[in-house]
Coordinates of C-alpha atoms in Angstrom, one line a residue:
X1 CA -27.5 11.1 12.0
X2 CA -25.6 8.1 13.0
X3 CA -23.3 8.5 10.0
X4 CA -20.1 10.3 9.4
X5 CA -20.4 13.4 7.4
X6 CA -19.3 14.1 3.5
X7 CA -16.5 16.3 3.6
X8 CA -16.1 19.5 1.4
X9 CA -12.3 19.5 -0.2
X10 CA -12.6 22.8 -1.7
X11 CA -13.0 24.2 2.4
X12 CA -10.0 21.5 3.1
X13 CA -8.1 23.0 0.4
X14 CA -8.6 26.1 1.6
X15 CA -7.4 25.6 5.1
X16 CA -4.3 23.7 3.8
X17 CA -3.6 27.1 2.2
X18 CA -3.8 29.0 5.0
X19 CA -2.0 26.6 7.7
X20 CA 1.0 26.7 5.0
X21 CA 1.3 30.8 6.1
X22 CA 4.0 30.9 8.0
X23 CA 2.3 34.2 9.8
X24 CA -0.6 31.9 10.5
X25 CA 1.0 29.2 12.1
X26 CA 3.3 30.8 14.5
X27 CA 0.0 32.0 15.7
X28 CA -1.7 28.8 16.4
X29 CA -0.8 27.3 19.6
X30 CA -2.6 24.1 19.5
X31 CA -5.1 22.7 17.0
X32 CA -7.5 19.8 16.4
X33 CA -9.7 18.6 13.8
X34 CA -13.5 18.0 13.9
X35 CA -13.4 14.3 13.6
X36 CA -15.8 11.9 15.8
X37 CA -17.0 13.8 18.5
X38 CA -17.3 17.0 17.2
X39 CA -17.1 20.2 19.1
X40 CA -16.2 18.2 22.8
X41 CA -13.8 16.4 21.0
X42 CA -12.0 19.2 18.9
X43 CA -12.4 21.9 21.4
X44 CA -13.2 19.9 24.6
X45 CA -9.2 18.3 24.4
X46 CA -7.6 21.6 24.1
X47 CA -6.9 23.2 27.3
X48 CA -8.1 22.1 30.9
X49 CA -10.1 24.9 31.1
X50 CA -12.8 26.1 28.4
X51 CA -15.7 28.3 28.3
X52 CA -17.5 27.1 25.2
X53 CA -20.2 28.9 24.0
X54 CA -22.3 26.6 21.6
X55 CA -24.4 29.3 19.8
X56 CA -21.6 30.6 18.5
X57 CA -20.6 27.7 16.4
X58 CA -21.5 27.9 12.9
X59 CA -24.3 25.5 11.3
X60 CA -24.8 24.1 8.4
X61 CA -28.3 23.9 9.0
X62 CA -30.9 25.6 11.6
X63 CA -32.8 23.3 14.5
X64 CA -30.1 21.5 16.1
X65 CA -30.1 21.4 19.9
X66 CA -27.7 21.6 22.2
X67 CA -26.3 18.0 22.5
X68 CA -26.3 17.7 18.6
X69 CA -24.2 20.9 18.1
X70 CA -21.5 19.4 20.9
X71 CA -21.0 16.1 19.2
X72 CA -21.7 16.8 15.5
X73 CA -19.0 15.8 13.2
X74 CA -17.3 18.0 10.3
X75 CA -14.8 17.0 8.3
X76 CA -13.6 20.2 6.7
X77 CA -13.1 22.1 10.3
X78 CA -10.4 22.6 12.3
X79 CA -10.2 24.1 15.9
X80 CA -7.5 26.3 16.7
X81 CA -6.2 27.9 20.2
X82 CA -4.9 31.6 19.7
X83 CA -3.5 34.6 22.4
X84 CA -6.3 36.8 22.7
X85 CA -4.1 39.5 21.1
X86 CA -4.0 37.6 18.1
X87 CA -7.7 36.9 17.6
X88 CA -8.0 40.0 15.2
X89 CA -5.0 39.2 12.9
X90 CA -6.2 35.5 13.1
X91 CA -9.5 36.1 11.4
X92 CA -8.3 38.7 9.2
X93 CA -6.0 36.0 7.7
X94 CA -8.5 33.7 7.7
X95 CA -10.6 35.9 5.7
X96 CA -7.8 36.5 3.3
X97 CA -7.9 33.1 2.3
X98 CA -11.8 33.0 1.7
X99 CA -12.3 31.0 5.2
X100 CA -15.2 31.9 7.9
X101 CA -13.6 31.9 11.4
X102 CA -15.4 32.0 14.3
X103 CA -14.7 32.7 18.1
X104 CA -16.4 30.0 19.8
X105 CA -14.6 29.4 23.1
X106 CA -12.4 30.8 26.1
X107 CA -9.9 28.9 27.7
X108 CA -9.9 29.9 31.5
X109 CA -7.7 29.1 34.0
X110 CA -10.6 26.6 36.1
X111 CA -9.8 23.2 35.1
X112 CA -13.6 23.0 33.8
X113 CA -15.0 22.2 30.4
X114 CA -18.4 24.4 30.0
X115 CA -20.7 24.7 27.7
X116 CA -23.6 27.1 27.1
X117 CA -26.5 26.8 24.6
X118 CA -29.3 29.3 24.5
X119 CA -27.8 31.4 27.4
X120 CA -27.7 28.6 29.9
X121 CA -24.8 26.7 31.2
X122 CA -25.9 22.6 29.7
X123 CA -22.4 21.3 30.6
X124 CA -19.7 21.6 33.6
X125 CA -17.9 19.1 34.4
X126 CA -14.3 18.4 36.0
X127 CA -11.5 18.1 34.5
X128 CA -10.5 15.4 36.7
X129 CA -13.1 13.6 35.9
X130 CA -12.9 13.4 32.4
X131 CA -9.6 12.5 32.4
X132 CA -10.5 9.5 34.9
X133 CA -12.4 8.1 31.7
X134 CA -15.2 7.8 33.8
X135 CA -16.6 4.9 35.7
X136 CA -14.5 1.8 35.2
X137 CA -15.2 -1.0 32.9
X138 CA -14.3 -4.6 32.7
X139 CA -14.8 -7.2 30.0
X140 CA -13.7 -10.9 29.7
X141 CA -11.3 -11.7 27.1
X142 CA -10.5 -14.5 25.2
X143 CA -7.3 -14.8 22.9
X144 CA -8.0 -18.4 20.6
X145 CA -4.6 -19.7 19.4
X146 CA -2.8 -18.7 15.9
X147 CA -3.7 -21.1 13.2
X148 CA -0.3 -21.8 10.6
X149 CA 0.7 -19.2 8.5
X150 CA 2.8 -21.5 6.0
X151 CA 1.6 -21.5 2.1
X152 CA 0.4 -25.0 0.9
X153 CA 2.9 -25.6 -2.1
X154 CA 2.6 -28.4 -4.7
X155 CA 3.4 -28.7 -8.3
X156 CA 6.2 -26.9 -10.6
X157 CA 7.6 -23.4 -10.6
X158 CA 5.2 -22.1 -13.2
X159 CA 2.3 -23.5 -11.3
X160 CA 3.2 -21.9 -8.4
X161 CA 3.8 -18.5 -10.6
X162 CA 0.3 -19.0 -11.9
X163 CA -1.5 -19.7 -8.6
X164 CA 0.6 -16.3 -6.7
X165 CA -0.1 -14.1 -9.7
X166 CA -3.9 -14.6 -9.3
X167 CA -4.2 -14.3 -6.2
X168 CA -6.0 -10.4 -4.9
X169 CA -2.9 -9.8 -2.5
X170 CA 0.1 -10.2 -5.1
X171 CA -1.5 -9.7 -8.5
X172 CA -1.5 -6.1 -10.7
X173 CA -3.6 -3.4 -9.2
X174 CA -2.1 -0.7 -12.0
X175 CA -5.8 -0.4 -13.4
X176 CA -7.0 1.2 -10.1
X177 CA -3.9 2.8 -9.1
X178 CA -3.7 5.1 -12.2
X179 CA -7.4 6.1 -11.6
X180 CA -5.5 8.6 -9.0
X181 CA -3.2 11.7 -10.3
X182 CA 0.5 10.5 -8.4
X183 CA 1.8 13.8 -9.6
X184 CA -0.4 16.6 -7.8
X185 CA 1.9 19.1 -6.4
X186 CA 5.3 18.0 -8.7
X187 CA 6.7 16.8 -5.5
X188 CA 6.6 13.1 -6.5
X189 CA 9.9 11.2 -6.5
X190 CA 8.9 7.6 -7.1
X191 CA 6.2 7.1 -9.7
X192 CA 4.1 4.5 -8.9
X193 CA 5.6 1.9 -11.2
X194 CA 9.2 2.0 -11.9
X195 CA 11.6 0.8 -14.8
X196 CA 11.5 2.2 -18.2
X197 CA 8.2 0.0 -18.8
X198 CA 6.8 1.4 -15.7
X199 CA 5.6 -2.0 -14.5
X200 CA 7.4 -2.3 -11.2
X201 CA 5.0 -1.3 -8.5
X202 CA 6.5 1.1 -5.6
X203 CA 6.3 -0.4 -2.0
X204 CA 6.8 3.4 -0.7
X205 CA 5.7 6.8 -1.4
X206 CA 8.4 9.2 -1.7
X207 CA 7.6 13.0 -2.3
X208 CA 9.2 16.0 -1.7
X209 CA 8.3 18.5 1.2
X210 CA 6.2 21.6 -0.7
X211 CA 8.2 24.4 -0.1
X212 CA 7.2 27.9 -2.2
X213 CA 10.1 30.1 -2.8
X214 CA 12.5 27.4 -3.8
X215 CA 13.5 23.4 -4.2
X216 CA 14.5 21.0 -1.8
X217 CA 15.9 17.7 -1.5
X218 CA 14.4 16.7 1.7
X219 CA 11.5 14.1 1.1
X220 CA 8.6 12.3 3.3
X221 CA 8.2 8.4 3.0
X222 CA 5.6 6.6 4.3
X223 CA 4.4 2.5 3.5
X224 CA 2.0 0.4 4.9
X225 CA 1.4 -3.2 5.6
X226 CA -1.4 -5.4 6.1
X227 CA -2.5 -8.9 4.6
X228 CA -6.3 -9.9 5.7
X229 CA -5.6 -13.0 5.1
X230 CA -3.1 -13.0 8.1
X231 CA -5.2 -11.4 10.4
X232 CA -8.1 -13.7 10.2
X233 CA -5.9 -16.8 11.3
X234 CA -4.0 -14.7 13.3
X235 CA -4.8 -11.5 14.9
X236 CA -1.3 -11.3 16.4
X237 CA 0.6 -12.3 13.5
X238 CA -1.4 -10.2 11.2
X239 CA -0.7 -6.8 13.5
X240 CA 2.9 -8.4 14.3
X241 CA 3.8 -8.4 10.3
X242 CA 2.2 -5.4 9.3
X243 CA 4.1 -3.4 11.1
X244 CA 7.4 -5.4 10.1
X245 CA 6.2 -5.0 6.6
X246 CA 5.6 -1.4 6.5
X247 CA 8.9 -0.7 8.0
X248 CA 10.8 -2.7 5.9
X249 CA 9.4 -1.6 3.1
X250 CA 10.8 1.9 4.0
X251 CA 14.3 0.2 4.7
X252 CA 14.2 -0.9 1.2
X253 CA 13.4 2.8 -0.1
X254 CA 16.7 3.7 1.8
X255 CA 15.3 4.8 4.8
X256 CA 16.4 4.8 8.3
X257 CA 14.5 2.8 10.6
X258 CA 15.5 4.9 13.8
X259 CA 13.5 7.7 12.3
X260 CA 10.4 5.8 11.8
X261 CA 6.9 7.1 13.1
X262 CA 3.8 4.7 12.9
X263 CA 0.1 5.6 13.0
X264 CA -2.5 2.5 12.9
X265 CA -5.9 1.7 11.3
X266 CA -7.9 -0.5 13.2
X267 CA -11.4 -1.8 12.1
X268 CA -13.1 -4.9 13.7
X269 CA -16.4 -6.5 13.9
X270 CA -18.9 -5.1 16.6
X271 CA -17.7 -6.4 20.2
X272 CA -20.6 -6.7 22.1
X273 CA -19.9 -8.4 25.6
X274 CA -18.5 -11.9 23.8
X275 CA -14.6 -12.7 25.1
X276 CA -13.9 -14.1 21.6
X277 CA -14.6 -11.3 19.7
X278 CA -12.9 -8.9 22.0
X279 CA -9.4 -11.1 22.1
X280 CA -9.4 -10.1 18.1
X281 CA -8.4 -6.3 19.0
X282 CA -6.7 -7.2 22.4
X283 CA -4.5 -9.6 20.0
X284 CA -3.6 -7.6 17.2
X285 CA -2.6 -4.5 19.8
X286 CA -0.6 -6.9 21.5
X287 CA 1.5 -7.9 18.1
X288 CA 1.8 -4.6 16.9
X289 CA 3.2 -3.5 20.0
X290 CA 6.1 -5.7 20.6
X291 CA 7.7 -4.8 17.0
X292 CA 7.3 -1.0 18.5
X293 CA 8.6 -2.0 22.0
X294 CA 11.4 -4.6 20.4
X295 CA 12.4 -1.6 18.1
X296 CA 12.0 1.7 19.8
X297 CA 9.0 2.6 17.4
X298 CA 6.6 5.4 18.5
X299 CA 2.8 5.4 17.4
X300 CA 1.4 9.0 16.6
X301 CA -1.7 8.5 16.1
X302 CA -4.6 6.4 14.5
X303 CA -7.7 5.5 13.6
X304 CA -10.3 3.4 15.0
X305 CA -13.8 1.1 14.5
X306 CA -15.5 -1.6 16.8
X307 CA -18.9 -1.1 13.9
X308 CA -17.5 -3.8 11.4
X309 CA -20.6 -5.8 11.3
X310 CA -23.5 -6.0 9.2
X311 CA -25.9 -8.6 10.6
X312 CA -23.9 -12.0 10.1
X313 CA -21.4 -10.5 7.9
X314 CA -18.0 -9.5 9.6
X315 CA -14.9 -7.7 8.4
X316 CA -11.8 -9.4 8.9
X317 CA -9.6 -8.5 12.2
X318 CA -7.9 -5.4 10.3
X319 CA -4.9 -3.2 11.7
X320 CA -3.3 -1.3 8.8
X321 CA 0.4 -0.3 9.8
X322 CA 1.4 3.1 8.2
X323 CA 5.2 4.0 9.0
X324 CA 6.4 7.7 7.9
X325 CA 10.1 9.2 7.6
X326 CA 12.2 11.6 6.3
X327 CA 15.0 11.7 4.4
X328 CA 17.0 12.9 1.4
X329 CA 16.1 12.6 -2.4
X330 CA 19.9 11.5 -3.4
X331 CA 19.4 8.6 -0.8
X332 CA 16.0 7.2 -2.0
X333 CA 16.3 3.5 -3.5
X334 CA 14.1 2.7 -6.5
X335 CA 13.1 -1.0 -6.4
X336 CA 13.2 -2.0 -10.7
X337 CA 16.5 -4.3 -11.7
X338 CA 19.0 -1.8 -13.1
X339 CA 21.1 -4.6 -15.5
X340 CA 22.0 -8.0 -16.5
X341 CA 24.8 -10.1 -14.9
X342 CA 24.0 -8.6 -11.0
X343 CA 23.6 -11.0 -8.0
X344 CA 20.3 -11.0 -5.7
X345 CA 20.9 -11.3 -2.2
X346 CA 17.7 -11.8 0.0
X347 CA 18.8 -11.0 3.6
X348 CA 16.9 -13.1 5.7
X349 CA 15.4 -12.8 9.6
X350 CA 15.8 -15.5 11.8
X351 CA 12.7 -16.2 13.7
X352 CA 11.4 -19.3 15.9
X353 CA 8.7 -21.4 15.8
X354 CA 5.8 -19.6 16.5
X355 CA 7.0 -16.9 14.0
X356 CA 8.7 -14.0 16.0
X357 CA 11.8 -12.5 14.9
X358 CA 15.0 -12.1 16.8
X359 CA 14.9 -8.4 17.3
X360 CA 18.7 -8.0 17.6
X361 CA 19.8 -10.0 14.5
X362 CA 16.5 -8.5 12.8
X363 CA 17.8 -4.6 13.8
X364 CA 21.4 -5.6 12.6
X365 CA 20.5 -6.6 9.0
X366 CA 18.7 -3.3 8.7
X367 CA 21.7 -1.6 10.1
X368 CA 23.9 -3.8 7.4
X369 CA 21.4 -2.6 4.5
X370 CA 21.3 0.5 5.4
X371 CA 25.4 0.7 5.3
X372 CA 25.4 -1.2 2.0
X373 CA 22.8 1.4 0.5
X374 CA 24.6 4.5 1.8
X375 CA 28.1 2.9 0.0
X376 CA 26.0 2.9 -3.1
X377 CA 26.4 -1.1 -3.1
X378 CA 22.7 -1.5 -3.7
X379 CA 21.0 -1.0 -6.9
X380 CA 17.7 -2.1 -5.7
X381 CA 16.0 -3.4 -3.1
X382 CA 12.6 -5.2 -2.7
X383 CA 10.9 -6.4 0.5
X384 CA 9.4 -9.4 0.4
X385 CA 5.2 -10.0 0.9
X386 CA 2.7 -12.2 0.5
X387 CA 3.9 -14.0 -2.7
X388 CA 7.5 -14.8 -1.2
X389 CA 10.4 -14.2 -3.5
X390 CA 9.0 -15.1 -6.7
X391 CA 6.6 -12.5 -6.1
X392 CA 9.6 -9.9 -5.2
X393 CA 11.9 -11.0 -8.5
X394 CA 8.9 -10.8 -10.6
X395 CA 7.9 -7.4 -9.9
X396 CA 11.4 -6.0 -9.7
X397 CA 12.3 -7.4 -13.1
X398 CA 9.0 -6.1 -14.9
X399 CA 10.1 -2.6 -14.7
X400 CA 13.2 -2.9 -17.0
X401 CA 12.3 -6.2 -18.4
X402 CA 15.5 -7.9 -17.1
X403 CA 15.3 -11.5 -16.6
X404 CA 16.7 -13.8 -13.6
X405 CA 18.5 -17.0 -13.2
X406 CA 16.9 -18.5 -9.8
X407 CA 19.2 -20.6 -8.1
X408 CA 18.6 -24.0 -8.9
X409 CA 20.4 -25.3 -5.2
X410 CA 17.4 -23.5 -3.5
X411 CA 14.1 -25.2 -2.8
X412 CA 11.2 -24.0 -4.7
X413 CA 9.0 -24.2 -1.6
X414 CA 11.4 -21.6 0.4
X415 CA 10.5 -19.0 -2.4
X416 CA 7.0 -19.0 -1.8
X417 CA 6.7 -18.6 1.3
X418 CA 5.2 -15.6 3.4
X419 CA 8.5 -13.8 4.6
X420 CA 7.6 -10.6 5.6
X421 CA 10.5 -8.5 6.3
X422 CA 13.1 -10.1 4.2
X423 CA 14.8 -7.9 1.7
X424 CA 16.2 -8.5 -1.7
X425 CA 18.9 -6.7 -2.8
X426 CA 20.6 -6.1 -5.9
X427 CA 24.2 -6.1 -6.1
X428 CA 26.9 -6.3 -8.1
X429 CA 28.7 -9.4 -7.5
X430 CA 28.2 -12.3 -5.1
X431 CA 31.0 -10.9 -2.9
X432 CA 29.4 -7.6 -2.1
X433 CA 27.2 -8.8 1.0
X434 CA 29.0 -10.2 4.1
X435 CA 26.0 -10.3 6.7
X436 CA 24.8 -13.2 8.4
X437 CA 21.4 -15.0 7.0
X438 CA 21.6 -14.1 4.0
X439 CA 21.5 -16.5 0.6
X440 CA 21.9 -15.8 -3.3
X441 CA 18.7 -16.3 -4.7
X442 CA 19.9 -15.6 -8.3
X443 CA 21.3 -13.7 -11.1
X444 CA 19.9 -11.2 -13.5
X445 CA 20.6 -12.3 -17.3
X446 CA 20.4 -10.4 -20.6
X447 CA 17.2 -12.2 -21.5
X448 CA 13.6 -11.0 -20.8
X449 CA 12.9 -14.8 -19.0
X450 CA 12.9 -16.1 -15.8
X451 CA 14.2 -19.4 -15.1
X452 CA 14.4 -22.0 -12.6
X453 CA 16.1 -25.6 -13.4
X454 CA 14.3 -26.8 -16.5
X455 CA 11.4 -24.1 -16.8
X456 CA 11.4 -21.1 -18.6
X457 CA 8.9 -18.6 -18.6
X458 CA 8.8 -15.4 -20.3
X459 CA 8.1 -11.9 -18.8
X460 CA 5.9 -11.1 -21.5
X461 CA 3.6 -14.1 -20.5
X462 CA 4.3 -13.7 -16.8
X463 CA 3.0 -10.0 -17.0
X464 CA -0.1 -11.2 -18.9
X465 CA -1.3 -13.3 -16.2
X466 CA -0.3 -10.9 -13.7
X467 CA -2.4 -8.1 -14.8
X468 CA -5.5 -10.3 -16.6
X469 CA -6.6 -10.6 -12.8
X470 CA -8.6 -7.1 -12.4
X471 CA -8.7 -5.7 -15.8
X472 CA -12.3 -6.8 -16.6
X473 CA -12.9 -4.6 -13.1
X474 CA -9.8 -2.0 -13.7
X475 CA -8.7 -1.5 -17.3
X476 CA -5.6 -0.4 -18.0
X477 CA -6.1 -0.2 -21.7
X478 CA -8.6 2.5 -23.5
X479 CA -10.0 1.8 -27.2
X480 CA -7.4 3.1 -29.6
X481 CA -8.1 5.8 -31.8
X482 CA -9.0 4.8 -35.3
X483 CA -7.5 5.7 -38.3
X484 CA -10.1 8.1 -39.3
X485 CA -10.4 10.1 -35.7
X486 CA -6.6 10.9 -36.0
X487 CA -6.8 12.5 -39.5
X488 CA -9.8 14.5 -38.0
X489 CA -7.8 15.7 -35.2
X490 CA -4.8 16.7 -37.5
X491 CA -7.2 18.5 -39.8
X492 CA -8.5 20.4 -36.9
X493 CA -4.9 21.8 -35.8
X494 CA -3.5 24.8 -36.7
X495 CA -0.1 26.3 -36.4
X496 CA -0.1 29.1 -33.1
X497 CA 2.2 32.0 -33.8
X498 CA 2.9 34.8 -31.2
X499 CA 1.7 38.6 -32.6
X500 CA 4.2 40.1 -29.9
X501 CA 7.2 39.5 -28.0
X502 CA 8.1 40.5 -24.5
X503 CA 11.2 41.1 -22.5
X504 CA 9.6 40.2 -19.6
X505 CA 6.4 37.4 -19.3
X506 CA 3.9 38.0 -16.6
X507 CA 1.9 35.5 -15.8
X508 CA -1.6 35.5 -13.9
X509 CA -3.1 32.4 -11.8
X510 CA -6.5 32.3 -10.4
X511 CA -6.9 30.1 -7.3
X512 CA -11.0 29.3 -6.9
X513 CA -12.3 27.3 -4.5
X514 CA -11.2 23.5 -5.4
X515 CA -8.1 24.8 -7.2
X516 CA -4.6 22.5 -5.5
X517 CA -1.7 22.9 -7.9
X518 CA -1.3 26.7 -8.2
X519 CA 2.0 26.4 -5.8
X520 CA 3.6 24.3 -8.2
X521 CA 2.2 25.9 -11.6
X522 CA 3.8 29.1 -10.2
X523 CA 6.8 27.9 -9.5
X524 CA 7.3 26.1 -12.9
X525 CA 6.8 29.3 -14.4
X526 CA 9.3 31.3 -12.7
X527 CA 11.7 28.6 -13.4
X528 CA 10.9 29.4 -16.8
X529 CA 11.7 33.0 -15.9
X530 CA 8.1 34.6 -15.7
X531 CA 6.9 36.9 -12.8
X532 CA 3.9 34.8 -11.5
X533 CA 0.6 36.7 -9.9
X534 CA -1.6 34.2 -7.8
X535 CA -5.6 35.9 -7.1
X536 CA -7.5 34.3 -4.7
X537 CA -11.0 34.4 -5.7
X538 CA -13.1 35.1 -2.5
X539 CA -17.0 34.3 -2.5
X540 CA -17.9 34.4 1.0
X541 CA -20.0 37.9 0.4
X542 CA -21.0 39.7 -2.8
X543 CA -18.8 42.7 -2.0
X544 CA -15.4 40.0 -1.7
X545 CA -17.1 38.3 -5.0
X546 CA -16.8 42.0 -6.5
X547 CA -13.5 42.8 -5.2
X548 CA -12.0 39.3 -6.5
X549 CA -13.5 40.1 -10.1
X550 CA -12.0 43.4 -10.3
X551 CA -8.6 42.7 -8.6
X552 CA -8.2 39.3 -11.5
X553 CA -9.6 41.9 -14.3
X554 CA -6.7 44.0 -13.5
X555 CA -3.9 41.4 -12.9
X556 CA -5.2 40.1 -16.7
X557 CA -4.9 43.5 -18.5
X558 CA -1.3 43.8 -16.9
X559 CA -0.1 39.7 -17.9
X560 CA 0.9 37.8 -20.9
X561 CA -0.7 34.7 -19.7
X562 CA -3.7 33.5 -17.7
X563 CA -3.4 29.8 -16.5
X564 CA -5.6 27.7 -14.9
X565 CA -4.5 24.8 -13.1
X566 CA -5.4 21.7 -11.9
X567 CA -8.0 20.9 -8.9
X568 CA -11.2 19.1 -8.6
X569 CA -14.8 20.4 -8.6
X570 CA -16.4 18.7 -4.9
X571 CA -17.1 15.3 -6.6
X572 CA -18.3 17.1 -9.9
X573 CA -21.5 17.9 -8.0
X574 CA -23.7 20.2 -9.5
X575 CA -22.7 22.7 -6.8
X576 CA -18.6 21.8 -7.7
X577 CA -15.9 24.6 -8.4
X578 CA -15.7 23.7 -12.0
X579 CA -19.1 25.5 -13.4
X580 CA -18.4 28.4 -10.6
X581 CA -15.1 28.7 -12.5
X582 CA -17.0 28.7 -16.0
X583 CA -19.4 30.9 -14.5
X584 CA -17.0 33.9 -13.1
X585 CA -14.6 33.6 -16.6
X586 CA -17.6 34.5 -18.4
X587 CA -18.7 37.5 -16.4
X588 CA -18.4 41.1 -18.8
X589 CA -15.0 42.2 -16.7
X590 CA -13.0 39.5 -17.2
X591 CA -14.4 38.3 -20.9
X592 CA -13.5 41.6 -21.9
X593 CA -10.1 41.3 -20.5
X594 CA -9.2 38.3 -21.6
X595 CA -10.0 38.7 -25.2

């Protein structure tokens, strides 16, 4: 059917385990995923000459013809190329990870793509023809002039804050964010919300690289940029500023822009043969490319779709920019304000009447910020987005409840503009920053208030407005337990005492389909001095299941602790791994070993 197949997270997790095995990854010469295009793309892109046997491709259900086998998606599959002499070893290693691996194609010297089904070749195409992309296509494109990007301004400082805090692009998303576990893998460097109050939203994901035998300070950083309202008015500026926003967030987090790579998510309405519709993705790609070419930032991948229409309802022009890079944990900058009596400086980017940056100045500003951070002269940093300076300063203030006296000499209107790419730095005093195109926007104060001229707004009141917008949709609090519930819970608890002590503690961790915390659980026990054994539960055949149960039984009898790490249960469906785990542990052998 014309739909994307649902993935199988437990299988995807097994593939992650397989690929992190050095013995496996060193056998792989090329690799591709079975996304859009299925076998045609996943295998067809791996080599110039290929002979594919469609009858060998594992099927989820029978009845597929050759065309369906060639183009069907499988979200949880990978295609890999290995040397002929390594095939048996690769299949063995895949089996040890409870994965099905099948030889489905041969790499050939002749540059042709051939596919066989029911013993006959149904595809036999030269690579030269494929590389030509077939017949040329032509379309007329018309790009509309962009609309104004400035924000309408009226009212007092308090009025401006309330209007911004109630905007869906600015308001709190904490209730939504906290539905997801940010600590999976035990490598999280920045929690989703910073400060002692955990209320300042971070602007970049920072996570340690996962290694098994030792800890590391090497981390990955990722940030995104996109504003649908700007993209609707001007797809060019929407994509242009999306790239700048994603990169600026990484700079504010302590990264270097020279090491940044990009990947784009594009989504547009059905284009048909209407020039004005084609003009939207065309303008967006031009905007993104302008930043890339000026800053020498490569885009290493992406995902596009031109099907965002249902009858007369269309998605807004969408190009989301994801910026990624690596770094050292010691260089990471956090976004919450750190202390009173510090100076807040806005590092600005000069631009022309069309809102296009002076890129030489932009790179010089980024270089200057990185130098200040390297010299430990910056306490916190935040990039300006849709809500302007007011949004950035409030969000920086919430985490540690540190107030700000804004600069009375600056016009309030300048605090609400969509100055994407500008970065606010918290420094010790006014003399620290000597970069051009900067201005002092305020100073931190002892009290938890925001002050502008004769107006004062408490951070508590400001936060209530900021978080109330989506609280009915994504609540941030749950019903508190009653005193009766608390007393009952206390009575049910009893003090546990060990019957025996051990000089050496052995821990067994069974790894079921759906488990995804076994590595960090193992490291935690090893740091505490325990010896840990991982037992992978294989269930492709009855014999493998029997062997796995016997291996786990033996490990349990030799251990003092059995630990079940976190995971998922295939969307909590009936065949979910949670029920499978419970069934396995109820088997007579394991129940006796545990008892």
